[in-house]
Short mmCIF file of C-alpha atoms in Angstrom, two decimals:
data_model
loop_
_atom_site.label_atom_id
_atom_site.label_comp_id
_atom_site.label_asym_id
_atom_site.label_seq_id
_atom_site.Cartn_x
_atom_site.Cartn_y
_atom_site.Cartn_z
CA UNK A 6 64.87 116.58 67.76
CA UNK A 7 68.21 118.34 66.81
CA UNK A 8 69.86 116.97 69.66
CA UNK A 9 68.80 113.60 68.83
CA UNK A 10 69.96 113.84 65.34
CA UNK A 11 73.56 115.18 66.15
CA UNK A 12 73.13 112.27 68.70
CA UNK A 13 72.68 109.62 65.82
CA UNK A 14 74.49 111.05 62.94
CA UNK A 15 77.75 112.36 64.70
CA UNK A 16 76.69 116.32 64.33
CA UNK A 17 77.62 117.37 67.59
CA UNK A 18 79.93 120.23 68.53
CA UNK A 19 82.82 118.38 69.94
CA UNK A 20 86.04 116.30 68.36
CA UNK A 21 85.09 112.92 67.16
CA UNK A 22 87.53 109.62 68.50
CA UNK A 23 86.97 106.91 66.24
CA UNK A 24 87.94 104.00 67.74
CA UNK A 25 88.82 100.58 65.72
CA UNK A 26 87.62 97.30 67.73
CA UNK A 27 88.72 99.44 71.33
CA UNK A 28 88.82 97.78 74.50
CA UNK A 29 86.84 99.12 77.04
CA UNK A 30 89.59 100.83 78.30
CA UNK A 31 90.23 102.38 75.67
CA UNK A 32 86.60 103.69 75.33
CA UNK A 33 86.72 105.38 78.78
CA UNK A 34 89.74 106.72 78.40
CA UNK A 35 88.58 108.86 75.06
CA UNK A 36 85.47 110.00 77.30
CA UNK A 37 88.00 111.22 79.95
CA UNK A 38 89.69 113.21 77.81
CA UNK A 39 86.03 115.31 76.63
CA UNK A 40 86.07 113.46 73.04
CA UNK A 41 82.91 112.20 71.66
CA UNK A 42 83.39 108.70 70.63
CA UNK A 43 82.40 106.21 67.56
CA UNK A 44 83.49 102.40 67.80
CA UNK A 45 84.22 100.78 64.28
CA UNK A 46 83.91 96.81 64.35
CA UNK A 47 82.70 94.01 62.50
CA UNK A 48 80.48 91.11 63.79
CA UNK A 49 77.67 91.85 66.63
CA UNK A 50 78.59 94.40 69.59
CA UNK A 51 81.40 93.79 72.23
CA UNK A 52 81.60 95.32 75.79
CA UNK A 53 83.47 98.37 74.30
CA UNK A 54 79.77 99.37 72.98
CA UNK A 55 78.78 99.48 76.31
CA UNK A 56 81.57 101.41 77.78
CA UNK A 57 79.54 105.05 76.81
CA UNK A 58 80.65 104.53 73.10
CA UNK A 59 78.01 107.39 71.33
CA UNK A 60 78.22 105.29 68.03
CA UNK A 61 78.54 101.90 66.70
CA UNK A 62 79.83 101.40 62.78
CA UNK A 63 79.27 97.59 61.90
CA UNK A 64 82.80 97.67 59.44
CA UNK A 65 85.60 95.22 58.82
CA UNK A 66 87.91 97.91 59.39
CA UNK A 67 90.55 95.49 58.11
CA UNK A 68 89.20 96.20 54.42
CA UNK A 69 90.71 99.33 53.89
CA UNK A 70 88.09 100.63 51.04
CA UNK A 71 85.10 99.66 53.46
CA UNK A 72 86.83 101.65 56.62
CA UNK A 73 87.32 104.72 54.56
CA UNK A 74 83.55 104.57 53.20
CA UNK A 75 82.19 103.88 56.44
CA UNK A 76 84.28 106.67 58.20
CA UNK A 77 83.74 109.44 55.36
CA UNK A 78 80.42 109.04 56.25
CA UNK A 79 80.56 110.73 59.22
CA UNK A 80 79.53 114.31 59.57
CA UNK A 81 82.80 115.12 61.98
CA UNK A 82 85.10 113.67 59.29
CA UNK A 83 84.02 115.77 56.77
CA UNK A 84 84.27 118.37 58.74
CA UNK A 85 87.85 117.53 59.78
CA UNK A 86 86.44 117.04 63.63
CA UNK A 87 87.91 113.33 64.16
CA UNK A 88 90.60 111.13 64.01
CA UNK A 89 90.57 107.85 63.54
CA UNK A 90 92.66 105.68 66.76
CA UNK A 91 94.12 101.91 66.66
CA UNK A 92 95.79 100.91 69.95
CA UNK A 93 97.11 97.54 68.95
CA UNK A 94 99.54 96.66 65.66
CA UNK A 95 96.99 95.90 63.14
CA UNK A 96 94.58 98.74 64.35
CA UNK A 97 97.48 101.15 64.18
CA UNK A 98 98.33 100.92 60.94
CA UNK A 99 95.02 100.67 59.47
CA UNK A 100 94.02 103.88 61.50
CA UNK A 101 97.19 105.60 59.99
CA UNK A 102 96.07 104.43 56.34
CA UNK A 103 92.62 105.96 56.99
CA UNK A 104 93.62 109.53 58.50
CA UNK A 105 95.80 109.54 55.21
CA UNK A 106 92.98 108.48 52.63
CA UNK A 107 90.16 111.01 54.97
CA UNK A 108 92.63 113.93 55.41
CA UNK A 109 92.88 113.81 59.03
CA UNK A 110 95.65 114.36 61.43
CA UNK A 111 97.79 111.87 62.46
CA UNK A 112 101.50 109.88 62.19
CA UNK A 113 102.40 108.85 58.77
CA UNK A 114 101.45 104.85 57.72
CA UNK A 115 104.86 104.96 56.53
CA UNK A 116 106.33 105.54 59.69
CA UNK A 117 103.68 103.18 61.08
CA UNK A 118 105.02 100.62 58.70
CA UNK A 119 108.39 101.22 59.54
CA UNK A 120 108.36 100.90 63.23
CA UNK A 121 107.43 97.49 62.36
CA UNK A 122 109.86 96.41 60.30
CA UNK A 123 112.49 95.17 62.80
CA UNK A 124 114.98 94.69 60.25
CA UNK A 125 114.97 98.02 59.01
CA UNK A 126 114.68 99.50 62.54
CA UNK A 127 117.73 97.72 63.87
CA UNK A 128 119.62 99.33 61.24
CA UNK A 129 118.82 102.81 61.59
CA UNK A 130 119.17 102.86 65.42
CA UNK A 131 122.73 101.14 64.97
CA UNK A 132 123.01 104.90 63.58
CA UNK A 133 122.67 106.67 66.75
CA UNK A 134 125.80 104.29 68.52
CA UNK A 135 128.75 105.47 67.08
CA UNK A 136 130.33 102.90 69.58
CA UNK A 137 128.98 99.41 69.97
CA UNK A 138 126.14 98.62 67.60
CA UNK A 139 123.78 95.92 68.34
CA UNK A 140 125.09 92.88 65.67
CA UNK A 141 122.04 91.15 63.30
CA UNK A 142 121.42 89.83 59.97
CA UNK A 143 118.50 88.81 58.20
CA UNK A 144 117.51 85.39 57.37
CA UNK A 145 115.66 84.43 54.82
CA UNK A 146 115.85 80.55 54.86
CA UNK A 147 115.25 78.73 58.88
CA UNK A 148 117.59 76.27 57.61
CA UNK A 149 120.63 78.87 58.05
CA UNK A 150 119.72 79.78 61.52
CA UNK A 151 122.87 77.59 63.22
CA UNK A 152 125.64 79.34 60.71
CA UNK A 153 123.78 82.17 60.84
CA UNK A 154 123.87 82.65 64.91
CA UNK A 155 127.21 81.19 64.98
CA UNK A 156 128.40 84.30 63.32
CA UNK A 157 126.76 86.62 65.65
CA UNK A 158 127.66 84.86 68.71
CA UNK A 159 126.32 82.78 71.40
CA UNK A 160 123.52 83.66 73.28
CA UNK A 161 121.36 85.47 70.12
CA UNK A 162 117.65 85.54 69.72
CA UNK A 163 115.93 84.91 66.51
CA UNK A 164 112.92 86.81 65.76
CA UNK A 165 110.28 87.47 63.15
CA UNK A 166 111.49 90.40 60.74
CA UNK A 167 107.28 91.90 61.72
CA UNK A 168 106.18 89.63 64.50
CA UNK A 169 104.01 91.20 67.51
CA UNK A 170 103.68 90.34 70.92
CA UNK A 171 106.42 88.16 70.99
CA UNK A 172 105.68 85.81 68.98
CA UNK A 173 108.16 83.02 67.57
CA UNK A 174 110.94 85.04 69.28
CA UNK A 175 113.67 82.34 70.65
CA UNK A 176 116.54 82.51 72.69
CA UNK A 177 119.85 80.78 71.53
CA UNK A 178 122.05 79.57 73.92
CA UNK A 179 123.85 77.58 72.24
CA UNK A 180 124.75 75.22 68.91
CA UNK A 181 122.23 72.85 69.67
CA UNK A 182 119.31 75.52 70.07
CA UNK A 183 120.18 76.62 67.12
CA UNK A 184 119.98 73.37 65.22
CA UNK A 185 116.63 72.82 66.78
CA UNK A 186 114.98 76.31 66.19
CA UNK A 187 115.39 75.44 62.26
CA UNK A 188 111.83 73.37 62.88
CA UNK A 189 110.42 76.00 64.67
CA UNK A 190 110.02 78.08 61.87
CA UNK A 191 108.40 77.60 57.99
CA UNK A 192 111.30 76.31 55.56
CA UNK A 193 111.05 80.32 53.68
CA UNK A 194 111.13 82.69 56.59
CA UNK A 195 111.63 86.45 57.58
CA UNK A 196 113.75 86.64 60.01
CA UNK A 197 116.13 88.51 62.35
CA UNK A 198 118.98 86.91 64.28
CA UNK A 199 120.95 89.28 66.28
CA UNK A 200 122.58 89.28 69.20
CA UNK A 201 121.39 88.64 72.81
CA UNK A 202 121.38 92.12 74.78
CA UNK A 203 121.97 91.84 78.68
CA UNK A 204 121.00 94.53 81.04
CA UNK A 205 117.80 95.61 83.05
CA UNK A 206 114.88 95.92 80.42
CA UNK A 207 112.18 98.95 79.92
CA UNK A 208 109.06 99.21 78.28
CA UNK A 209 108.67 102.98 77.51
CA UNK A 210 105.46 105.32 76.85
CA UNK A 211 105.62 108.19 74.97
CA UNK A 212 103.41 110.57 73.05
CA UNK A 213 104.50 112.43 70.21
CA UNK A 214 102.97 116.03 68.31
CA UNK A 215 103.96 117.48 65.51
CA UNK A 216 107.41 115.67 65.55
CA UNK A 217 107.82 116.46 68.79
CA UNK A 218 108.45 113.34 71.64
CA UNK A 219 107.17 113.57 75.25
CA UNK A 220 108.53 110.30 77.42
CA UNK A 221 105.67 109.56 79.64
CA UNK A 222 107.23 107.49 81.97
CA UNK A 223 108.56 103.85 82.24
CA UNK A 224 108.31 100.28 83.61
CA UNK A 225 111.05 97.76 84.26
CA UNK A 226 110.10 94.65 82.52
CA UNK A 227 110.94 91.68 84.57
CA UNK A 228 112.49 88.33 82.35
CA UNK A 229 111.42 84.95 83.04
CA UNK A 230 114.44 82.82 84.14
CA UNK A 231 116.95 80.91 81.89
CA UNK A 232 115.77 79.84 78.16
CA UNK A 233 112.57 81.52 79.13
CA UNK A 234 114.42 85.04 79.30
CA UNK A 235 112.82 86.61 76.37
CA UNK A 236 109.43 86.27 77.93
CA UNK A 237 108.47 88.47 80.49
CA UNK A 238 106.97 87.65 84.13
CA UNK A 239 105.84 90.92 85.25
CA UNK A 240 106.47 94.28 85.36
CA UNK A 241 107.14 96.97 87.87
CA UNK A 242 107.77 100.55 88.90
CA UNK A 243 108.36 103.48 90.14
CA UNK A 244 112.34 102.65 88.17
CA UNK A 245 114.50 104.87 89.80
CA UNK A 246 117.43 105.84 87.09
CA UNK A 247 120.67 107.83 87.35
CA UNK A 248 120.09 110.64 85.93
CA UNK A 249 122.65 110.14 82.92
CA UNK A 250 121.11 106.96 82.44
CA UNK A 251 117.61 108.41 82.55
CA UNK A 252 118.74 110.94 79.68
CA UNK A 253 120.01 108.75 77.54
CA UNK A 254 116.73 106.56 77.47
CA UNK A 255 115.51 109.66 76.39
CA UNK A 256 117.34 110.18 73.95
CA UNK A 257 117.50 106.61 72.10
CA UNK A 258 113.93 106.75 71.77
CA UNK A 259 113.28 110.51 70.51
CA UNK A 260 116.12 109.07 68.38
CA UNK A 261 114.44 106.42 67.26
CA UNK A 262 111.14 107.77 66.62
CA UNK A 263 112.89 110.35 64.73
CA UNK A 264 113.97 107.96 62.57
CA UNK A 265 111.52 106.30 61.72
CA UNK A 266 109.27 109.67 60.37
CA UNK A 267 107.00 109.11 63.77
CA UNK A 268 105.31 112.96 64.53
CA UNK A 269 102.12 112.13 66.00
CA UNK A 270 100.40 110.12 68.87
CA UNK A 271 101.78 107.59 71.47
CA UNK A 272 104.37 104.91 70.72
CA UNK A 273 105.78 102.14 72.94
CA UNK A 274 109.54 101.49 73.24
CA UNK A 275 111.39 98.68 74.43
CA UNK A 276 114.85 98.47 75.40
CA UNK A 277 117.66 97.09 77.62
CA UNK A 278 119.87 99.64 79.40
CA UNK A 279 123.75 97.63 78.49
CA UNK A 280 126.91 98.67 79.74
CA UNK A 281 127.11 100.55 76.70
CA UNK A 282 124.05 102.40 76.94
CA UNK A 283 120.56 101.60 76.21
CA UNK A 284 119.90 99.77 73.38
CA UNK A 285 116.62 98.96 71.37
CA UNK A 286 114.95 95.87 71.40
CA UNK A 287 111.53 97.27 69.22
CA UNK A 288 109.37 100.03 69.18
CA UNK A 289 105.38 100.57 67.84
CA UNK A 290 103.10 103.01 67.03
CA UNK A 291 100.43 102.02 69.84
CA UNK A 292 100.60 102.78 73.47
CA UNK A 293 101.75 99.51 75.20
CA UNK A 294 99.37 96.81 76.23
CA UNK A 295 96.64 97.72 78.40
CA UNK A 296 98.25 96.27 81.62
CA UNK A 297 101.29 98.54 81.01
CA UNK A 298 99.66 101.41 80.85
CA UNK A 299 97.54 100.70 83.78
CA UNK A 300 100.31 100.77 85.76
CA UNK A 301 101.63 104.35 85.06
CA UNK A 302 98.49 105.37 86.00
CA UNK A 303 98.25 103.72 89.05
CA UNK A 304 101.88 104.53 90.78
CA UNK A 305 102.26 108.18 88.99
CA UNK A 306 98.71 109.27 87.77
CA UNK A 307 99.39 109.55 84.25
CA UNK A 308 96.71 108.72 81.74
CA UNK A 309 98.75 107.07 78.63
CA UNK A 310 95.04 106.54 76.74
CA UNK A 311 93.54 110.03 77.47
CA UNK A 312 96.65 111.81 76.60
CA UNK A 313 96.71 110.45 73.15
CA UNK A 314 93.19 110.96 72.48
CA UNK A 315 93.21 114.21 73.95
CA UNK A 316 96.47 114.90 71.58
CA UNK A 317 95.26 113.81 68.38
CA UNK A 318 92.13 115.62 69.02
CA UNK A 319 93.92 118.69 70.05
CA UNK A 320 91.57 118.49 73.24
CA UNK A 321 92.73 120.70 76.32
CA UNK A 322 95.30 117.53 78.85
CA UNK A 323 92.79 115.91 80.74
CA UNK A 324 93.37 116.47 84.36
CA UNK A 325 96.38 115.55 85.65
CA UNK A 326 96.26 113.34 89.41
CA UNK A 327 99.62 112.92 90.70
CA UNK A 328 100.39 109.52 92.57
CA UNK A 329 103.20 108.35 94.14
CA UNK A 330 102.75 104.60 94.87
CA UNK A 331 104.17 100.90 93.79
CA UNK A 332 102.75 99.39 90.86
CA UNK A 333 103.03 95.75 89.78
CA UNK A 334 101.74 93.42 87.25
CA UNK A 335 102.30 89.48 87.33
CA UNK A 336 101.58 87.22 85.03
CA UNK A 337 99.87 83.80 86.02
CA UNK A 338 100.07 80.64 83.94
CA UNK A 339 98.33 77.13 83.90
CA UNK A 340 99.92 73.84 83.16
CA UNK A 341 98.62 72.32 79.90
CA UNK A 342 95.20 70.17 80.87
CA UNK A 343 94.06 72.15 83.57
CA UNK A 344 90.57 72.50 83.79
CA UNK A 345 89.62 75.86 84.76
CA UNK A 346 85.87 75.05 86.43
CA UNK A 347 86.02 76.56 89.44
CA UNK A 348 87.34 79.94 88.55
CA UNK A 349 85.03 82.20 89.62
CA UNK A 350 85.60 81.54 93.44
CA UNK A 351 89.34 81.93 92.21
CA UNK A 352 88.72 85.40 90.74
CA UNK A 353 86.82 86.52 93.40
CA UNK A 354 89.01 85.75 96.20
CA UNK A 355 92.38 87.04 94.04
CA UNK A 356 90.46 90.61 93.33
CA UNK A 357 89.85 90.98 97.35
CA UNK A 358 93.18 90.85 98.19
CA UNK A 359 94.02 94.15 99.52
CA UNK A 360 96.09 96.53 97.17
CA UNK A 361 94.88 94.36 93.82
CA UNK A 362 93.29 97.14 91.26
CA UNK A 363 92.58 94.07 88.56
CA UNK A 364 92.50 90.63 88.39
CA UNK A 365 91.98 89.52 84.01
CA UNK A 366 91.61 85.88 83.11
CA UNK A 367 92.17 85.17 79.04
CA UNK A 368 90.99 81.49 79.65
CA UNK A 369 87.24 81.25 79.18
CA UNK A 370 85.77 80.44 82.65
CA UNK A 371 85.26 76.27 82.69
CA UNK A 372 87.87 75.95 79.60
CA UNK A 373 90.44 73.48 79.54
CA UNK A 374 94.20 75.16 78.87
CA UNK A 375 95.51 73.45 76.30
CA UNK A 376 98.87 74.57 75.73
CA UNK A 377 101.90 76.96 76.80
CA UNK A 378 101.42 80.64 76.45
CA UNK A 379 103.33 82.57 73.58
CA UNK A 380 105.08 85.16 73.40
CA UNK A 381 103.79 87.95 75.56
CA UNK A 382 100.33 86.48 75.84
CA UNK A 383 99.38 84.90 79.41
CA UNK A 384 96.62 83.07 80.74
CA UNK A 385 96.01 85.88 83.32
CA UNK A 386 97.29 88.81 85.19
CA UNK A 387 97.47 90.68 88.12
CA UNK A 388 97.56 94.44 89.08
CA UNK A 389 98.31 95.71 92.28
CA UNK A 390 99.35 99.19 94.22
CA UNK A 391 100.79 99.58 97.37
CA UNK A 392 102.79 102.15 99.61
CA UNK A 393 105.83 100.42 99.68
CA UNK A 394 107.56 97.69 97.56
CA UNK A 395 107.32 94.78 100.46
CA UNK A 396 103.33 95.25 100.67
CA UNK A 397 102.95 94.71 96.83
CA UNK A 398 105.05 92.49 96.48
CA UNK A 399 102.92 90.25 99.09
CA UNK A 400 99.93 91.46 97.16
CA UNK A 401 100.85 90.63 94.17
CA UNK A 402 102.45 86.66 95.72
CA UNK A 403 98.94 86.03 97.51
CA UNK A 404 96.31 87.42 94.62
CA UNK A 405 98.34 85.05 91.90
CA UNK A 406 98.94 82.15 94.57
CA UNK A 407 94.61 82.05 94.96
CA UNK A 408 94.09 81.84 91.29
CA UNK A 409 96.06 78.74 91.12
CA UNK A 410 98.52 78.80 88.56
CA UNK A 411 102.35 79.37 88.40
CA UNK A 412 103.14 82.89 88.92
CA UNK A 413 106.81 83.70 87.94
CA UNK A 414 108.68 85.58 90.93
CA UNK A 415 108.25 89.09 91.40
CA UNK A 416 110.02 91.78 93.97
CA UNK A 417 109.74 95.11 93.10
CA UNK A 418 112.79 97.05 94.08
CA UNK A 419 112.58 100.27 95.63
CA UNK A 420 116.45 100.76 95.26
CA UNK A 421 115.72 101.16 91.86
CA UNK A 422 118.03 100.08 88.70
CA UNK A 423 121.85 100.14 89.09
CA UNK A 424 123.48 100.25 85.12
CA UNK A 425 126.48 98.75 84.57
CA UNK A 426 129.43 101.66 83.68
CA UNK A 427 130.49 101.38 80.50
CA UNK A 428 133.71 100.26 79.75
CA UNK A 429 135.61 103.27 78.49
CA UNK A 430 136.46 106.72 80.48
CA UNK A 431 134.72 108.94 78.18
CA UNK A 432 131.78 108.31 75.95
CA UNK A 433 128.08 108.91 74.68
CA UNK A 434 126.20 107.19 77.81
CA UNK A 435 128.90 107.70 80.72
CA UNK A 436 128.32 109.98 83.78
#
């Protein structure tokens, strides 16, 4: 009977992980790293609550009053045995709010918050490049978007000043894009326009305790070609670096995180390495999307997920599996009106491709795609390993070629990533 009431009512011995609308994933990771685990979501139960989860909490975790009632309930929190975890923008920040409110553990909501304001991020991490600063203003009006990227300079990107996974982010090439991008956004706006940075692009994992930043590793994000290059068509890795390079991405985002008042639990960076050194592009509280993080775990062992539970629980690393393989993920897209009825054969034959670890569809099977994908959402996705670059990459060409849509081209480069030498003898980011 005791053990069935600790069961029910969150009693037990170990550190409580609650979890706010997790994917499975996310659920399986916490349970790797020893936690006992709680899901908080509103509406009826989703395949998270079947992932081992020991607890569901029917909240709209969105209302912060009702998340802080629902979660003081539980016997762990009051006993200052938990934490409360978002792994996606909303989540993250709402988590943050509630470790605050509870008395928990955990990175500030301010610092949250301000990882999210791109605006205000730009202009602190101008502060660690005494030479070269990345140029931007803010607009507040779309119809000043031409005069406004004329000043910065041909290509720019506009952006929203809080937008998340890429959304409304365009790529001005010129006058006329410009002109045009004024209806693409409401007639009062937040915005950022700033310029266009050129160089090889990473996505970066981290984890952070007590103000102190552990890189986790990297992928090289792979741009779609021409006006599509702010949109990504796959990622990659291992990324060999030169070392001096490899430092200084380091560097910008301990700097960064810094910054921003970040101290606890995993972050996601992105950035383009420039001739000048790397620069940032944004950064967030949350570990990167679940693909990305998939990845790291499938060429070098490491467990993004469990490592930030196990952190913020103060949980012993979980066991550590070291790998040395290729990793890729490609993105697959379907023309507007296709009709997706015969996609289980599809799926099936694309996840028996040797080397493919996961095949995800985001298109209800027998749906009809009715539009473009945005920002850094895709119809579907690919994730292979292999032993050498070739063999993934023709893993990776034949699993996306037998779902039927347009993959973008992908070929992982063992070489690794040669940076452009700055163009002065001595500075911050030379060798």
């Amino acid at each position: 009977m005791t053990g069935e009431r600790e069961r029910v009512h969150g009693t037990g011995r170990g550190p409580m992980a609650v979890l706010l609308s997790p994917r499975p994933a996310v659920v399986a990771a916490a349970r790797r790293a020893g936690a006992r685990t709680v899901v908080v979501a509103p509406g009826p139960p989703v395949p998270s609550d079947r992932e081992g989860a020991e607890r569901r909490v029917p909240a709209d975790w969105r209302d912060h009053g009702r998340l802080v009632t629902a979660v003081g309930r539980l016997d762990a929190v009051r006993r200052g045995r938990a934490r409360v975890f978002g792994f996606d923008p909303a989540a993250a920040l709402a988590a943050a709010r509630a470790n605050e409110a509870l008395g928990l553990p955990g990175t500030p909501a301010a610092a949250v918050a301000a990882l999210m304001d791109k605006a205000a991020l730009r202009a602190r991490s101008n502060a660690l490049h005494a030479v070269r600063p990345v140029s931007f203003v803010r607009c507040g009006r779309a119809a000043l978007i031409p005069f406004l990227a004329a000043l910065i300079g041909f290509p720019c990107v506009v952006k929203p000043r809080s937008g998340v996974l890429g959304e409304g982010v365009r790529l001005l090439a010129g006058p006329a894009g410009a002109e045009a991008a004024v209806r693409d956004y409401p007639e009062v706006t937040d915005l950022l326009v700033e310029e266009y940075l050129e160089g090889p692009e990473l996505a970066v994992e981290a984890l952070s305790r007590g103000g102190r930043h552990r890189v986790l590793g990297w992928t090289r994000r792979i741009p779609g070609p021409g006006a599509a290059a702010v949109t990504a068509i796959g990622h990659e890795l291992p990324v060999v670096l030169p070392a001096a390079a490899a430092a200084s991405v380091r560097a910008l985002v301990r700097g960064v995180l810094d910054l921003a008042g970040h101290r606890d639990g995993p972050s996601h960076t992105e950035l383009v390495l420039t001739p000048y050194g790397p620069r940032l592009i944004e950064a967030h509280a949350h570990p990167g999307a679940e693909e990305l993080v998939s990845l790291l775990r499938l060429a070098h062992g490491t467990d993004v997920l469990a490592l930030a539970v196990a952190a913020g629980l103060g949980l012993p690393e979980p066991a550590h599996h070291p790998r040395a393989a290729h990793a890729g993920l490609r993105y697959v897209d379907f023309p507007p009106g296709t009709r997706l009825a015969r996609t289980r054969p599809a799926l099936a034959a694309a996840r028996a491709v040797p080397g493919v670890f996961r095949v995800g569809l985001q298109v209800p099977p027998g749906a009809t795609v009715h539009g473009h994908p945005t920002g850094s959402l895709h119809h579907a996705h690919v994730l292979a390993t292999a032993p050498t670059a070739g063999s993934l990459a023709r893993a990776l060409d034949r699993s996306a070629a037998l779902l039927g849509g347009r993959p973008g081209p992908l070929t992982p480069d063992s070489r690794g990533i040669h940076v452009p030498p700055p163009p002065w003898r001595h500075g911050p980011h030379s060798a």
